[in-house]
Coordinates of C-alpha atoms in Angstrom, one line a residue:
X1 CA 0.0 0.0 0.0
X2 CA 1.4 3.4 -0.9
X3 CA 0.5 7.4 0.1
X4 CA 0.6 10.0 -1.9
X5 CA 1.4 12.8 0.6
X6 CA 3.4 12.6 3.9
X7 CA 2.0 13.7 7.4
X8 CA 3.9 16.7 8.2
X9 CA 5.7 15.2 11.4
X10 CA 7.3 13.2 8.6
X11 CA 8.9 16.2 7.0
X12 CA 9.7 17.7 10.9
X13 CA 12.0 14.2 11.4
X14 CA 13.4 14.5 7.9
X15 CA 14.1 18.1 8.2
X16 CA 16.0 17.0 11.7
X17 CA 18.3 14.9 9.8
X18 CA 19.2 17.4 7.3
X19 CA 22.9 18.4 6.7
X20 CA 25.3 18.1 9.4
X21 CA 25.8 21.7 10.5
X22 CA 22.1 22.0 11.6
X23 CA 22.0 22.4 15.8
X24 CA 21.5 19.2 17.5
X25 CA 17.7 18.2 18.0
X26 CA 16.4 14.7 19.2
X27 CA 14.4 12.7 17.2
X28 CA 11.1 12.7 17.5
X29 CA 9.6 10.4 20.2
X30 CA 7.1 8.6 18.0
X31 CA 9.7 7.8 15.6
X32 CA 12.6 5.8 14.8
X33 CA 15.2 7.3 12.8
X34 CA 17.2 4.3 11.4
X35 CA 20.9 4.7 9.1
X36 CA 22.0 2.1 6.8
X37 CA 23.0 1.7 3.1
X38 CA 20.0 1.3 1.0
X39 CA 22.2 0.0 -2.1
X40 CA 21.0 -3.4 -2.2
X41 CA 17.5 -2.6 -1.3
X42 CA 15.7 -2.8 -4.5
X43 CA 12.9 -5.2 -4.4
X44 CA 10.8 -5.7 -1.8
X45 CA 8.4 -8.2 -3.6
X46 CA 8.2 -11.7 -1.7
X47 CA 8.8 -13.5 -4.6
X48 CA 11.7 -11.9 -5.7
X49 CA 13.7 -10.3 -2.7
X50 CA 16.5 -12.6 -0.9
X51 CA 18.6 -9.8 0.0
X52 CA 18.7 -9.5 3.9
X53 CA 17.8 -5.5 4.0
X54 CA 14.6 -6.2 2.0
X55 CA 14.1 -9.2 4.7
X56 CA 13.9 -6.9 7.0
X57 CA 11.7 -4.7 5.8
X58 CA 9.2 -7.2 4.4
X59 CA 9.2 -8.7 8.4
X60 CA 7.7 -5.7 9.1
X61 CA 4.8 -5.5 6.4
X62 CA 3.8 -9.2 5.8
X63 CA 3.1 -12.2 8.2
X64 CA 4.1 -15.7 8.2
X65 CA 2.1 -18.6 9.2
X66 CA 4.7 -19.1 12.2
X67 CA 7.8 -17.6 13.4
X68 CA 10.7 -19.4 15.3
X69 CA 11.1 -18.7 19.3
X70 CA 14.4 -16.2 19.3
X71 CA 15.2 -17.7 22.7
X72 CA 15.1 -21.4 21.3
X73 CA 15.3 -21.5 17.4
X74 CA 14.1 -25.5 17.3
X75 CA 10.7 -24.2 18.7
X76 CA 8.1 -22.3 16.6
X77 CA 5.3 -20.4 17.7
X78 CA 2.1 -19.0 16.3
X79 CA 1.8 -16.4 13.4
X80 CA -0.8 -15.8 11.4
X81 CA -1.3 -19.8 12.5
X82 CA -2.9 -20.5 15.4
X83 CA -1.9 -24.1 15.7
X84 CA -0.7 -26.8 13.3
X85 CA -0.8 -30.6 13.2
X86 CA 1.7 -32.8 11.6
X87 CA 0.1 -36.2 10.5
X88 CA 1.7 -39.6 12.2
X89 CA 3.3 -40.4 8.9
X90 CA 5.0 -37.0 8.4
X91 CA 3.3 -36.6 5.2
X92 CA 1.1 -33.8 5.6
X93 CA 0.6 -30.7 8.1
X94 CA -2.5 -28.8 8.1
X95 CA -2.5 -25.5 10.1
X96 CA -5.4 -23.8 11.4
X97 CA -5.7 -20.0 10.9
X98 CA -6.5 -16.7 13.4
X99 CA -10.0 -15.5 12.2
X100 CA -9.3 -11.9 12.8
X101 CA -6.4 -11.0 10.6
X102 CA -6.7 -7.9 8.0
X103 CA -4.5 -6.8 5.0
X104 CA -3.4 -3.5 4.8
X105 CA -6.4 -2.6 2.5
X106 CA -8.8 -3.8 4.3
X107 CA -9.0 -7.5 3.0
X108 CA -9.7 -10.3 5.6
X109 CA -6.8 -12.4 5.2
X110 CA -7.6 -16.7 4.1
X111 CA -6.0 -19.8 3.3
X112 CA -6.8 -19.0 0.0
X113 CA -4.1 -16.2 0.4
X114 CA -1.5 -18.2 2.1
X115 CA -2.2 -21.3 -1.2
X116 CA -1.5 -18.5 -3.6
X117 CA 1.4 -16.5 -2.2
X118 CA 3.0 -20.1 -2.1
X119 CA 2.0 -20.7 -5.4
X120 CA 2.9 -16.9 -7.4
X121 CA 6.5 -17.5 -5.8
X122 CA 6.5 -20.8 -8.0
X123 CA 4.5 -19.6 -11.0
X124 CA 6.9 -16.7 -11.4
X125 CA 10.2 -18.9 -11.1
X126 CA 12.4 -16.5 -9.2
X127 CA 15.5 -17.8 -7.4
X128 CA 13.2 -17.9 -4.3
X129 CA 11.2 -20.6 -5.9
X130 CA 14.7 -22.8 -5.2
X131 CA 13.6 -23.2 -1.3
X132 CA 10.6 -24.8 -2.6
X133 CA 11.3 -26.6 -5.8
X134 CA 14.3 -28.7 -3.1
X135 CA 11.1 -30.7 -1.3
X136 CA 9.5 -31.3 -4.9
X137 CA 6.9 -28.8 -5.6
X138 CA 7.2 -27.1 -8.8
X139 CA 4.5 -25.6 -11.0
X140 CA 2.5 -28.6 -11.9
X141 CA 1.6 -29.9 -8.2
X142 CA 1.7 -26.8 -5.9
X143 CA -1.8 -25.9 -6.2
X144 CA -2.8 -29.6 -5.2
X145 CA -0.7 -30.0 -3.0
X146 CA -1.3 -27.1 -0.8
X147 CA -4.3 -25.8 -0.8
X148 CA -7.2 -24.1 1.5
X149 CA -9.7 -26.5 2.5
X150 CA -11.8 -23.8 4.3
X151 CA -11.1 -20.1 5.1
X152 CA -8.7 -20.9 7.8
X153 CA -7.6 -24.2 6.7
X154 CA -4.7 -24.8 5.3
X155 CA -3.0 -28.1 4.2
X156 CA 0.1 -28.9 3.0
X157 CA 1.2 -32.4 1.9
X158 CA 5.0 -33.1 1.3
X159 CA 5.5 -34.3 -2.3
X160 CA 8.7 -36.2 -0.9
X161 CA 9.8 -38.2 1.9
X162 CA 11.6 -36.1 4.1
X163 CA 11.9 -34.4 7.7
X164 CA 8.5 -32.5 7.8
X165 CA 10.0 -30.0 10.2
X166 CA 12.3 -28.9 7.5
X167 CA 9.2 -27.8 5.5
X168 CA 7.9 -25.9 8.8
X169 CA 11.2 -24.2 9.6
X170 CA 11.2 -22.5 5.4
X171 CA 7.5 -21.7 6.3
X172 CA 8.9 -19.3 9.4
X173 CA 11.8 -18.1 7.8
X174 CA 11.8 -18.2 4.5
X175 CA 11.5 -14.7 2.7
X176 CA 8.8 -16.1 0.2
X177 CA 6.9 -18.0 2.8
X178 CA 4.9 -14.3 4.0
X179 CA 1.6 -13.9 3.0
X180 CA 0.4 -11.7 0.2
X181 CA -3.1 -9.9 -0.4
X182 CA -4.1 -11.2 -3.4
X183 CA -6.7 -9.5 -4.3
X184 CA -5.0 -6.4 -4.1
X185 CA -1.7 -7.7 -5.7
X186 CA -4.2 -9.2 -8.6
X187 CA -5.9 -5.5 -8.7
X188 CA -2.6 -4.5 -10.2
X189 CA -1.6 -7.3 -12.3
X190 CA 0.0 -6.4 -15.7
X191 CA 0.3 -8.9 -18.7
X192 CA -0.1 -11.8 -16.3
X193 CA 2.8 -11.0 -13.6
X194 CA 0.6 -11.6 -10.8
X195 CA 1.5 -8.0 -9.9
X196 CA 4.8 -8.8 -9.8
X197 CA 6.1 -5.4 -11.2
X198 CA 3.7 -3.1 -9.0
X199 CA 4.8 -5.2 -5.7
X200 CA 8.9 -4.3 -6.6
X201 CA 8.5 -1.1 -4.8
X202 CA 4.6 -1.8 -3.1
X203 CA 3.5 -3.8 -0.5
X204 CA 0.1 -6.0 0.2
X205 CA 1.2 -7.0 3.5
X206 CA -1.0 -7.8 6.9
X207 CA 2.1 -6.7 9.3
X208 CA 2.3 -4.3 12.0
X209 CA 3.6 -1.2 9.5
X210 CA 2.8 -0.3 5.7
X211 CA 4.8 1.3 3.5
X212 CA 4.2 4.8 3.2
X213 CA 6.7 5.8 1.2
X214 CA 10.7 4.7 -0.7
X215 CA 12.5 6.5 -2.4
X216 CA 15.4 4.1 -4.2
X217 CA 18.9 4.6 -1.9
X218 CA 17.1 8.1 -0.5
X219 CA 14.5 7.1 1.9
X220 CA 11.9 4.6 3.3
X221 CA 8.9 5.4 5.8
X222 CA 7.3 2.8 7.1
X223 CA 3.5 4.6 8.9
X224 CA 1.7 2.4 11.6
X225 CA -0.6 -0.2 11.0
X226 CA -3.4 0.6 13.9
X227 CA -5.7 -2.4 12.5
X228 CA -3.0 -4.9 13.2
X229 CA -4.3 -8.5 15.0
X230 CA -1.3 -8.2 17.1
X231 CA -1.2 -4.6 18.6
X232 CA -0.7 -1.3 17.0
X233 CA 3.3 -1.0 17.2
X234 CA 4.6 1.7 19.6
X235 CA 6.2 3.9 17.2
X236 CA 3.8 5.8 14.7
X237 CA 6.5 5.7 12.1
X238 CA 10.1 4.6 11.2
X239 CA 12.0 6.7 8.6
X240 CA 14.9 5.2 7.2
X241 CA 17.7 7.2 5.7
X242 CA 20.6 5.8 3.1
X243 CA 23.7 6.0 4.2
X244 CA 26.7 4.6 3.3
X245 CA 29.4 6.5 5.4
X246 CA 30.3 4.8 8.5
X247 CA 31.8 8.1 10.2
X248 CA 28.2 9.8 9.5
X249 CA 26.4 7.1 10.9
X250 CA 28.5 7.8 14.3
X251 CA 28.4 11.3 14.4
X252 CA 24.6 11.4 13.6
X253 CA 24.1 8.8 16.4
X254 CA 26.3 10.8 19.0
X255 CA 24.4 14.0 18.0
X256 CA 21.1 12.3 18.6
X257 CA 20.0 13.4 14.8
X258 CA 20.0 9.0 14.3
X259 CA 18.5 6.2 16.7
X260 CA 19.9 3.7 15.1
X261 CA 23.0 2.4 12.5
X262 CA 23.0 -0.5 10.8
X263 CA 26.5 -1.3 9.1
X264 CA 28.9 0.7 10.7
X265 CA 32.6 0.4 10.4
X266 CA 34.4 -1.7 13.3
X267 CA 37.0 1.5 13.8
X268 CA 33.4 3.9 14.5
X269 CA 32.0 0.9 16.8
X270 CA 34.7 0.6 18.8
X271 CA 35.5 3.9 19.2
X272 CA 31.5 4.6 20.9
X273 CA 31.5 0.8 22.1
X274 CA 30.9 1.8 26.3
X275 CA 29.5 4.9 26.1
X276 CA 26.5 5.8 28.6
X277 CA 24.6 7.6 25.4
X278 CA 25.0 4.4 22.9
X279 CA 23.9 0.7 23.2
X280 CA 25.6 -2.0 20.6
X281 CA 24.0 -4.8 20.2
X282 CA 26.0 -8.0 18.6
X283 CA 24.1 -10.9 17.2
X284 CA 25.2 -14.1 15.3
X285 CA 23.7 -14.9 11.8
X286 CA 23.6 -17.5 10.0
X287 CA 25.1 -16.0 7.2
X288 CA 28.5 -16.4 5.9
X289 CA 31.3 -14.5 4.2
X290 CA 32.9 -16.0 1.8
X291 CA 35.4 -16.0 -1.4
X292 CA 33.7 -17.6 -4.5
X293 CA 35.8 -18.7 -7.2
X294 CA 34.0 -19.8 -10.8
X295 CA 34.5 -23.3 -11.9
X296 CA 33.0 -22.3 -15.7
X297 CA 36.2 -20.3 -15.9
X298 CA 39.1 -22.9 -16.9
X299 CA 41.6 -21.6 -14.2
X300 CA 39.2 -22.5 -11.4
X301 CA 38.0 -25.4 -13.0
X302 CA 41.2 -27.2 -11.8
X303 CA 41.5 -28.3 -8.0
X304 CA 45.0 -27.2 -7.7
X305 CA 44.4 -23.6 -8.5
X306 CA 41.2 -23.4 -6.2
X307 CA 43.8 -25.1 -3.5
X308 CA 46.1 -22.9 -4.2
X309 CA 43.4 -19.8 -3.5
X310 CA 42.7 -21.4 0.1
X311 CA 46.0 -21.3 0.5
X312 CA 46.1 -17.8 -0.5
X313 CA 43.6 -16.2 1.7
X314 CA 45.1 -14.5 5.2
X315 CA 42.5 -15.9 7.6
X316 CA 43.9 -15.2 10.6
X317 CA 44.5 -11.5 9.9
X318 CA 40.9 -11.0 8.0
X319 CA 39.3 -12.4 11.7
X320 CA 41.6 -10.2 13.6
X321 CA 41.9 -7.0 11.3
X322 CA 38.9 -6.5 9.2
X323 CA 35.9 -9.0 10.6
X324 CA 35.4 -7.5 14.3
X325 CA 32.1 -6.5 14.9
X326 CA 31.2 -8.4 11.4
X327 CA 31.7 -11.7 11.6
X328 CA 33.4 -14.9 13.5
X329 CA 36.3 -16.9 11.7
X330 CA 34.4 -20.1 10.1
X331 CA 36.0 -22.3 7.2
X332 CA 33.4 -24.8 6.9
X333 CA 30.2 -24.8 4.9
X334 CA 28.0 -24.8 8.1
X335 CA 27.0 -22.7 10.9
X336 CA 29.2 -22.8 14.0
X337 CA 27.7 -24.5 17.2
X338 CA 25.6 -27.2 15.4
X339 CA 26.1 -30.6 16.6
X340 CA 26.9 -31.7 13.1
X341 CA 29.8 -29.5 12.5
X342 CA 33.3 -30.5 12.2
X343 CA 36.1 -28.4 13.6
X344 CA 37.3 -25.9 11.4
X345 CA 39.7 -27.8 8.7
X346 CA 42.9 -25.3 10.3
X347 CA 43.5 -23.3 6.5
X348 CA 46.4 -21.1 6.5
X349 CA 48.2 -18.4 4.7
X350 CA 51.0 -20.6 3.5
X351 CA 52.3 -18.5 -0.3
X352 CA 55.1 -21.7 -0.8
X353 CA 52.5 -24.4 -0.8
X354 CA 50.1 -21.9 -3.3
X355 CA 53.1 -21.5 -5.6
X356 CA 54.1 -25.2 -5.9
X357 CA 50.1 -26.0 -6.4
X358 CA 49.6 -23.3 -9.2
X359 CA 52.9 -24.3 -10.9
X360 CA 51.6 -28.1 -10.9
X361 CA 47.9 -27.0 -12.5
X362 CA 49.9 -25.3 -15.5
X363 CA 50.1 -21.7 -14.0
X364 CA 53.7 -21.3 -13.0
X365 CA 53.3 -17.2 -13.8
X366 CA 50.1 -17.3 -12.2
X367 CA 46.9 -15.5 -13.9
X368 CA 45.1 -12.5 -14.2
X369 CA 41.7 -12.5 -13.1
X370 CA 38.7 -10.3 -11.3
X371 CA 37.2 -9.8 -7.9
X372 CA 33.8 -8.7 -7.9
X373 CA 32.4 -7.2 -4.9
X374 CA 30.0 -4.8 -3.0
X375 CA 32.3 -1.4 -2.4
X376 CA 31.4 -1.1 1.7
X377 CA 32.6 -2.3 4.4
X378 CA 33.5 -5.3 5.1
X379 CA 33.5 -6.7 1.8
X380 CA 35.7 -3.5 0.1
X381 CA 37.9 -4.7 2.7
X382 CA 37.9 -8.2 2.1
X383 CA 38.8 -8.2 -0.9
X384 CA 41.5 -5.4 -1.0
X385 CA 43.1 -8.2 1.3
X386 CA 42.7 -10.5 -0.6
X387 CA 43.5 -8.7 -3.9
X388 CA 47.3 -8.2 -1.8
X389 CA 47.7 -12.4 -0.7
X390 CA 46.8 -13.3 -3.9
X391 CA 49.4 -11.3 -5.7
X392 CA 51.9 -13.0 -3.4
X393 CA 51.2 -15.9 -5.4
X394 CA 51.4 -14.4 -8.3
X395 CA 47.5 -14.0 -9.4
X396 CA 46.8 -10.6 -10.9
X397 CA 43.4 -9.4 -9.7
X398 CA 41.5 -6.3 -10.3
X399 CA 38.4 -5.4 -8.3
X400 CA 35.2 -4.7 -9.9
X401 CA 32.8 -2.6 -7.6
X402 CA 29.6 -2.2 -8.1
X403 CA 25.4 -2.3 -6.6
X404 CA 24.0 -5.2 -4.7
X405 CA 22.4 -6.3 -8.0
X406 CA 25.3 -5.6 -10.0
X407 CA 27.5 -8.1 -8.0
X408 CA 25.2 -11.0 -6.7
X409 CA 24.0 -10.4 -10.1
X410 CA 26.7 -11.1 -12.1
X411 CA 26.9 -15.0 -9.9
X412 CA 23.4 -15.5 -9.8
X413 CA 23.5 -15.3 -14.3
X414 CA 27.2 -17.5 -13.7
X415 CA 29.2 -14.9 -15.3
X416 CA 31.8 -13.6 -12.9
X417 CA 35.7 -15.2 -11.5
X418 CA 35.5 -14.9 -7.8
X419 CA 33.5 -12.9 -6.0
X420 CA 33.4 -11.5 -2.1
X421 CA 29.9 -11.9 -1.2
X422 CA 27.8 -12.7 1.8
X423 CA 25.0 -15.6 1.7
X424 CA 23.1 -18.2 3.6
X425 CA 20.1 -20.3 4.5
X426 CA 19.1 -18.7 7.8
X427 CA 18.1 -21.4 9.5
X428 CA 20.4 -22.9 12.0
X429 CA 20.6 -26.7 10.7
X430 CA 23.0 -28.6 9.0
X431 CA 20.8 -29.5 6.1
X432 CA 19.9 -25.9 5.1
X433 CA 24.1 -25.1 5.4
X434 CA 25.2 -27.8 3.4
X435 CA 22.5 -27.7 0.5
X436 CA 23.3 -23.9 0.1
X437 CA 27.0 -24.0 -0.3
X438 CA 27.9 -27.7 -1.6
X439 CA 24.6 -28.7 -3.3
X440 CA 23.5 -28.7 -7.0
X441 CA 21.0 -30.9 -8.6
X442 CA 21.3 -29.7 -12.3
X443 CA 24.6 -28.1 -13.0
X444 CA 23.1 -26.6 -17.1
X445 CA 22.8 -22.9 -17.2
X446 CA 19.1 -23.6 -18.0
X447 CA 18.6 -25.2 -14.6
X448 CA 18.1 -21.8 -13.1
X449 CA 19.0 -22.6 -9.3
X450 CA 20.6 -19.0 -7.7
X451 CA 19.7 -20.4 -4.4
X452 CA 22.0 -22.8 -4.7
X453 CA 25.3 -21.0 -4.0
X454 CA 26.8 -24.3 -5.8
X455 CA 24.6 -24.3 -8.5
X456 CA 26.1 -20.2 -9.0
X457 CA 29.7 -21.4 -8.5
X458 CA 29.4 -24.5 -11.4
X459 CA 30.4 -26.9 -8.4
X460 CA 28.4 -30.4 -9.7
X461 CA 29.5 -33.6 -6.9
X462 CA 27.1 -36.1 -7.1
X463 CA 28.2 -38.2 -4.3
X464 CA 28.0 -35.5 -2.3
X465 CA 24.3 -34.2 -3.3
X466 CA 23.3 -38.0 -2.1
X467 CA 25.2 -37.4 1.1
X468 CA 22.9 -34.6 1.7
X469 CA 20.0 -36.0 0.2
X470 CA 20.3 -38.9 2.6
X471 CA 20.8 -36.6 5.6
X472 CA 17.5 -34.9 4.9
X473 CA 15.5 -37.6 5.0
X474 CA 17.2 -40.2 7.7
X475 CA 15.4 -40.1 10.8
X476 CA 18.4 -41.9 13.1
X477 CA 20.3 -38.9 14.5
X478 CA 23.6 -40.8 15.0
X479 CA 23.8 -42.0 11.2
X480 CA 22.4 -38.4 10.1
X481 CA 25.2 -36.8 11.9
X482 CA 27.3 -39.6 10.4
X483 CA 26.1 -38.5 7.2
X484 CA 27.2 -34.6 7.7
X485 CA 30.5 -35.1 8.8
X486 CA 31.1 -37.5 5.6
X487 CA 29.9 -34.7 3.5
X488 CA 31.7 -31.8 4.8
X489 CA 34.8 -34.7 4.7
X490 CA 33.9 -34.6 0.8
X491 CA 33.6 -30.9 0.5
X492 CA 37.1 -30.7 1.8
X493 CA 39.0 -32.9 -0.3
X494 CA 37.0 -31.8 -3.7
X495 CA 38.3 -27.8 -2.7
X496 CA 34.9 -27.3 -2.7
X497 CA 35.0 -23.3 -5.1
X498 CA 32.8 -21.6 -2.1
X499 CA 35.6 -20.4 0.6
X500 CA 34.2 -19.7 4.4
X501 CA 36.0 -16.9 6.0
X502 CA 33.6 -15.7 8.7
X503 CA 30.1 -16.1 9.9
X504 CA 28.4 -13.0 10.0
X505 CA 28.1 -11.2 13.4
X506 CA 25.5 -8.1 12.8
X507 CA 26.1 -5.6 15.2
X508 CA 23.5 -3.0 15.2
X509 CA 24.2 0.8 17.2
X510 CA 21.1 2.8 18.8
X511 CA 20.7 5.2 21.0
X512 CA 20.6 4.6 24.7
X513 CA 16.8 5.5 24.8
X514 CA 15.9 2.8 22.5
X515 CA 14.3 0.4 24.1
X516 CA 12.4 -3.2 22.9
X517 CA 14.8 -3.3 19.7
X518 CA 16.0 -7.0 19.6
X519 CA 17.3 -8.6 16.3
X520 CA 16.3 -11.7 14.8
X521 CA 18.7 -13.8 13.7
X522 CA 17.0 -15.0 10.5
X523 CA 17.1 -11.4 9.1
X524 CA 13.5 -10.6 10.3
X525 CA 13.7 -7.8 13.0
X526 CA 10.6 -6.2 13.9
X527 CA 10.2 -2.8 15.1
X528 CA 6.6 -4.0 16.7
X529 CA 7.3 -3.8 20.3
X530 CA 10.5 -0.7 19.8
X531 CA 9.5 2.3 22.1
X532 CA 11.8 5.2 23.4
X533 CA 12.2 5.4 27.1
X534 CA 12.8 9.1 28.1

């Protein structure tokens, strides 16, 4: 839902944040004031927006059927579900709706509307449609398969045997799993997109705020929702700013012109980490950082030279120099305190072992070659470091800047060298880690996977898919487990093109008067219950 004007409080908290010689004000009371680089921000359709800023902004206009329990992420609680039931043979799980639930324009929300969100992310084939084409639903079944049997029934049978909880844990997480109006999304359908252009920069959400207005890397206002089944929000509005200077985002905050920073340099953190006026607030993702190295491009398509990369990459330094406040040190493909995990393999800087490995796949001169990646902090960063290290080897690589889209882009179409980039399922279990870095059922440019970071890197193992494949469905935990640690064994030896460096750590700044702010660790912060204490 969109406005056409803005209330004029709107333009008084703009106006406070104008140019940086202006006398210090606070913010206003009913607002947030929120920082943070709007670059990759530019879709905020369900169907067709993975990115983890338009995540967050979509938690706060559209619902999901359930969400997980921040204080214990293997328990779910109810959404827009009141309950659900899981059948004895794991086959099916029906869940039973609230009766009270609106969309922003007034539509009572239905099963009806949860069946065809579900479905529009498959009929439109984005690289969201991955999550759900990896249980077995693709165009031809979804509608029979899940379906409203009544207003506030829904059912939802698997098309594959597999852990049903999997299915449950995409429906709380995933970014395509929300619920879309769709009448109103049909109102402004186009040539038969489903409204799929109109929704880019719109919303037909049931959540606690509605867009109000976004401007692209300018502005975003998000206006209360007072109809909303859970409780109006405590904040009439939040106003989001781009910006991409991390200095900025520190002296707004100390000025009191910001509430809150997202994405602010370690040196500016650290340097208000402790103060009385400012609150940081650390909290692991699931997400990792990682170097991504082609294997369509003949260099990279050789083991030894991908080896010789690992070998190449200054680990220890990037943890201790450049990832503070970003991200933990992690060099497997899975999230760190999961049962599953192996201990980090113990990859080192070592420029001998790179030179004799190179020299042995043909490349005793080494290579020229590109490193594409976003131009902030940390991944500018990243890669200037890794631009040095890999020089010592004698690899030539220029960087290549450029938008979110530009970038992730460029590997989602498999057209890039290596890449610095940041990716992840969010959900903290094995399965999810290993099927997006090491999985890829359909290695043809025509497959059209972008979910699967393999699948984007050209990385095609298929004794290691049927590791994972195995995993997902085998009830016994001690053989599942069994089955991880023989895949990440395989991802190891095959140099695997997908690097881990870190696990991403997102540290968020506010003001000391900002209270109720917690972040989700699936990317799906909600402002609902934020209120200023003064």
């Amino acid at each position: 839902m969109t406005f056409s004007t803005l209330h004029l409080g709107l333009f008084a908290a703009v106006l406070a944040l104008g140019p940086m010689t202006m006398a210090h004000a606070k913010t206003p009371a009913d607002q947030l004031i929120v920082g943070m680089s709007m670059v990759n921000l530019f879709s905020i359709d369900p169907a067709n927006a993975p990115g983890l800023d338009a995540s967050g902004v979509n938690a706060n206009l559209y619902d999901t059927l359930i969400k997980r329990d921040q204080g214990n992420p293997e328990k779910h609680l109810p959404q827009l579900a009141e309950r659900w039931d899981i059948s004895e043979d794991g086959k099916q799980v029906t869940f039973h709706l609230r009766q009270d639930v609106k969309f922003h324009s007034g539509n009572p929300l239905t099963a009806e509307d949860v069946a065809w969100s579900l479905y529009r992310v498959m009929k439109l084939n984005f690289g969201l449609a991955t999550t759900w084409k990896a249980y077995g639903y693709n165009l031809d079944n979804i509608q029979s398969l899940i379906r409203a049997t009544d207003a506030h029934t829904l059912v939802v049978d698997l098309p594959q045997t597999m852990d049903p909880l999997l299915l449950v844990d995409s429906l709380a997480i995933s970014p395509s799993a929300v619920v879309v109006d769709r009448k109103t999304a049909l109102a402004h359908e186009k040539n038969g997109d489903l409204g799929a252009g109109w929704l880019v920069t719109n919303e037909a959400g049931s959540g606690p705020f509605v867009l109000s207005k976004w401007s692209a890397n300018d502005s975003l206002l998000l206006t209360r929702f007072d109809g909303y089944w859970g409780g109006a929000a405590k904040l009439k509005r939040v106003v989001v700013r781009h910006m991409t200077e991390s200095q900025s985002l520190r002296l707004m905050l100390e000025r009191g012109d910001l509430d809150l920073a997202y994405g602010m340099a370690a040196p500016d953190i650290r340097a208000i980490d402790g103060s009385d006026k400012i609150q940081v607030q650390s909290l692991p993702r699931g997400t990792m950082y990682y170097v991504a190295m082609s294997m369509k491009q003949a260099e990279f398509a050789k083991p030894q030279v991908r080896e010789a990369v690992r070998n190449l990459i200054d680990y220890k330094g990037l943890d201790e120099q450049v990832m503070p406040y970003y991200g933990k040190l992690n060099q497997q493909p899975m999230q760190l305190g999961l049962e599953a995990r192996l201990p980090d393999p113990g990859y080192h800087m070592d420029v001998t072992k790179a030179k004799k490995l190179l020299a042995e796949a043909g490349y005793p001169n080494g290579f020229t070659t590109t490193i594409r990646t976003l131009s902030e902090p940390p991944f500018i960063d990243i890669a200037a470091r890794l631009q040095a290290t890999l020089a010592e080897g004698g690899i030539k690589a220029s960087i290549v800047t450029g938008t979110g889209n530009q970038v992730y882009g460029a590997m989602r179409a498999r057209n890039f060298e290596i890449i610095v980039a940041r990716g992840a399922e969010r959900y903290p279990h094995p399965y999810f880690s290993l099927r997006t870095f090491a999985y890829n059922p359909n290695n043809s440019d025509d497959a059209g996977l972008p979910n699967f970071q393999g699948w984007r890197a050209s990385f095609f193992n298929p004794q290691l898919n049927s590791l994972i494949d195995q995993a997902g469905v085998t009830r016994d935990s001690a053989q599942r487990i069994s089955l991880y640690h023989q895949a990440q064994h395989l991802y190891d030896q095959q140099v695997g093109p997908i690097l881990m460096i870190s696990q991403m750590t997102d540290t968020v700044v506010s003001a000391a008067d900002v209270k109720g702010f917690s972040g989700d660790d699936a990317e799906a912060t909600r402002y609902l219950g934020v209120y200023k204490q003064r």
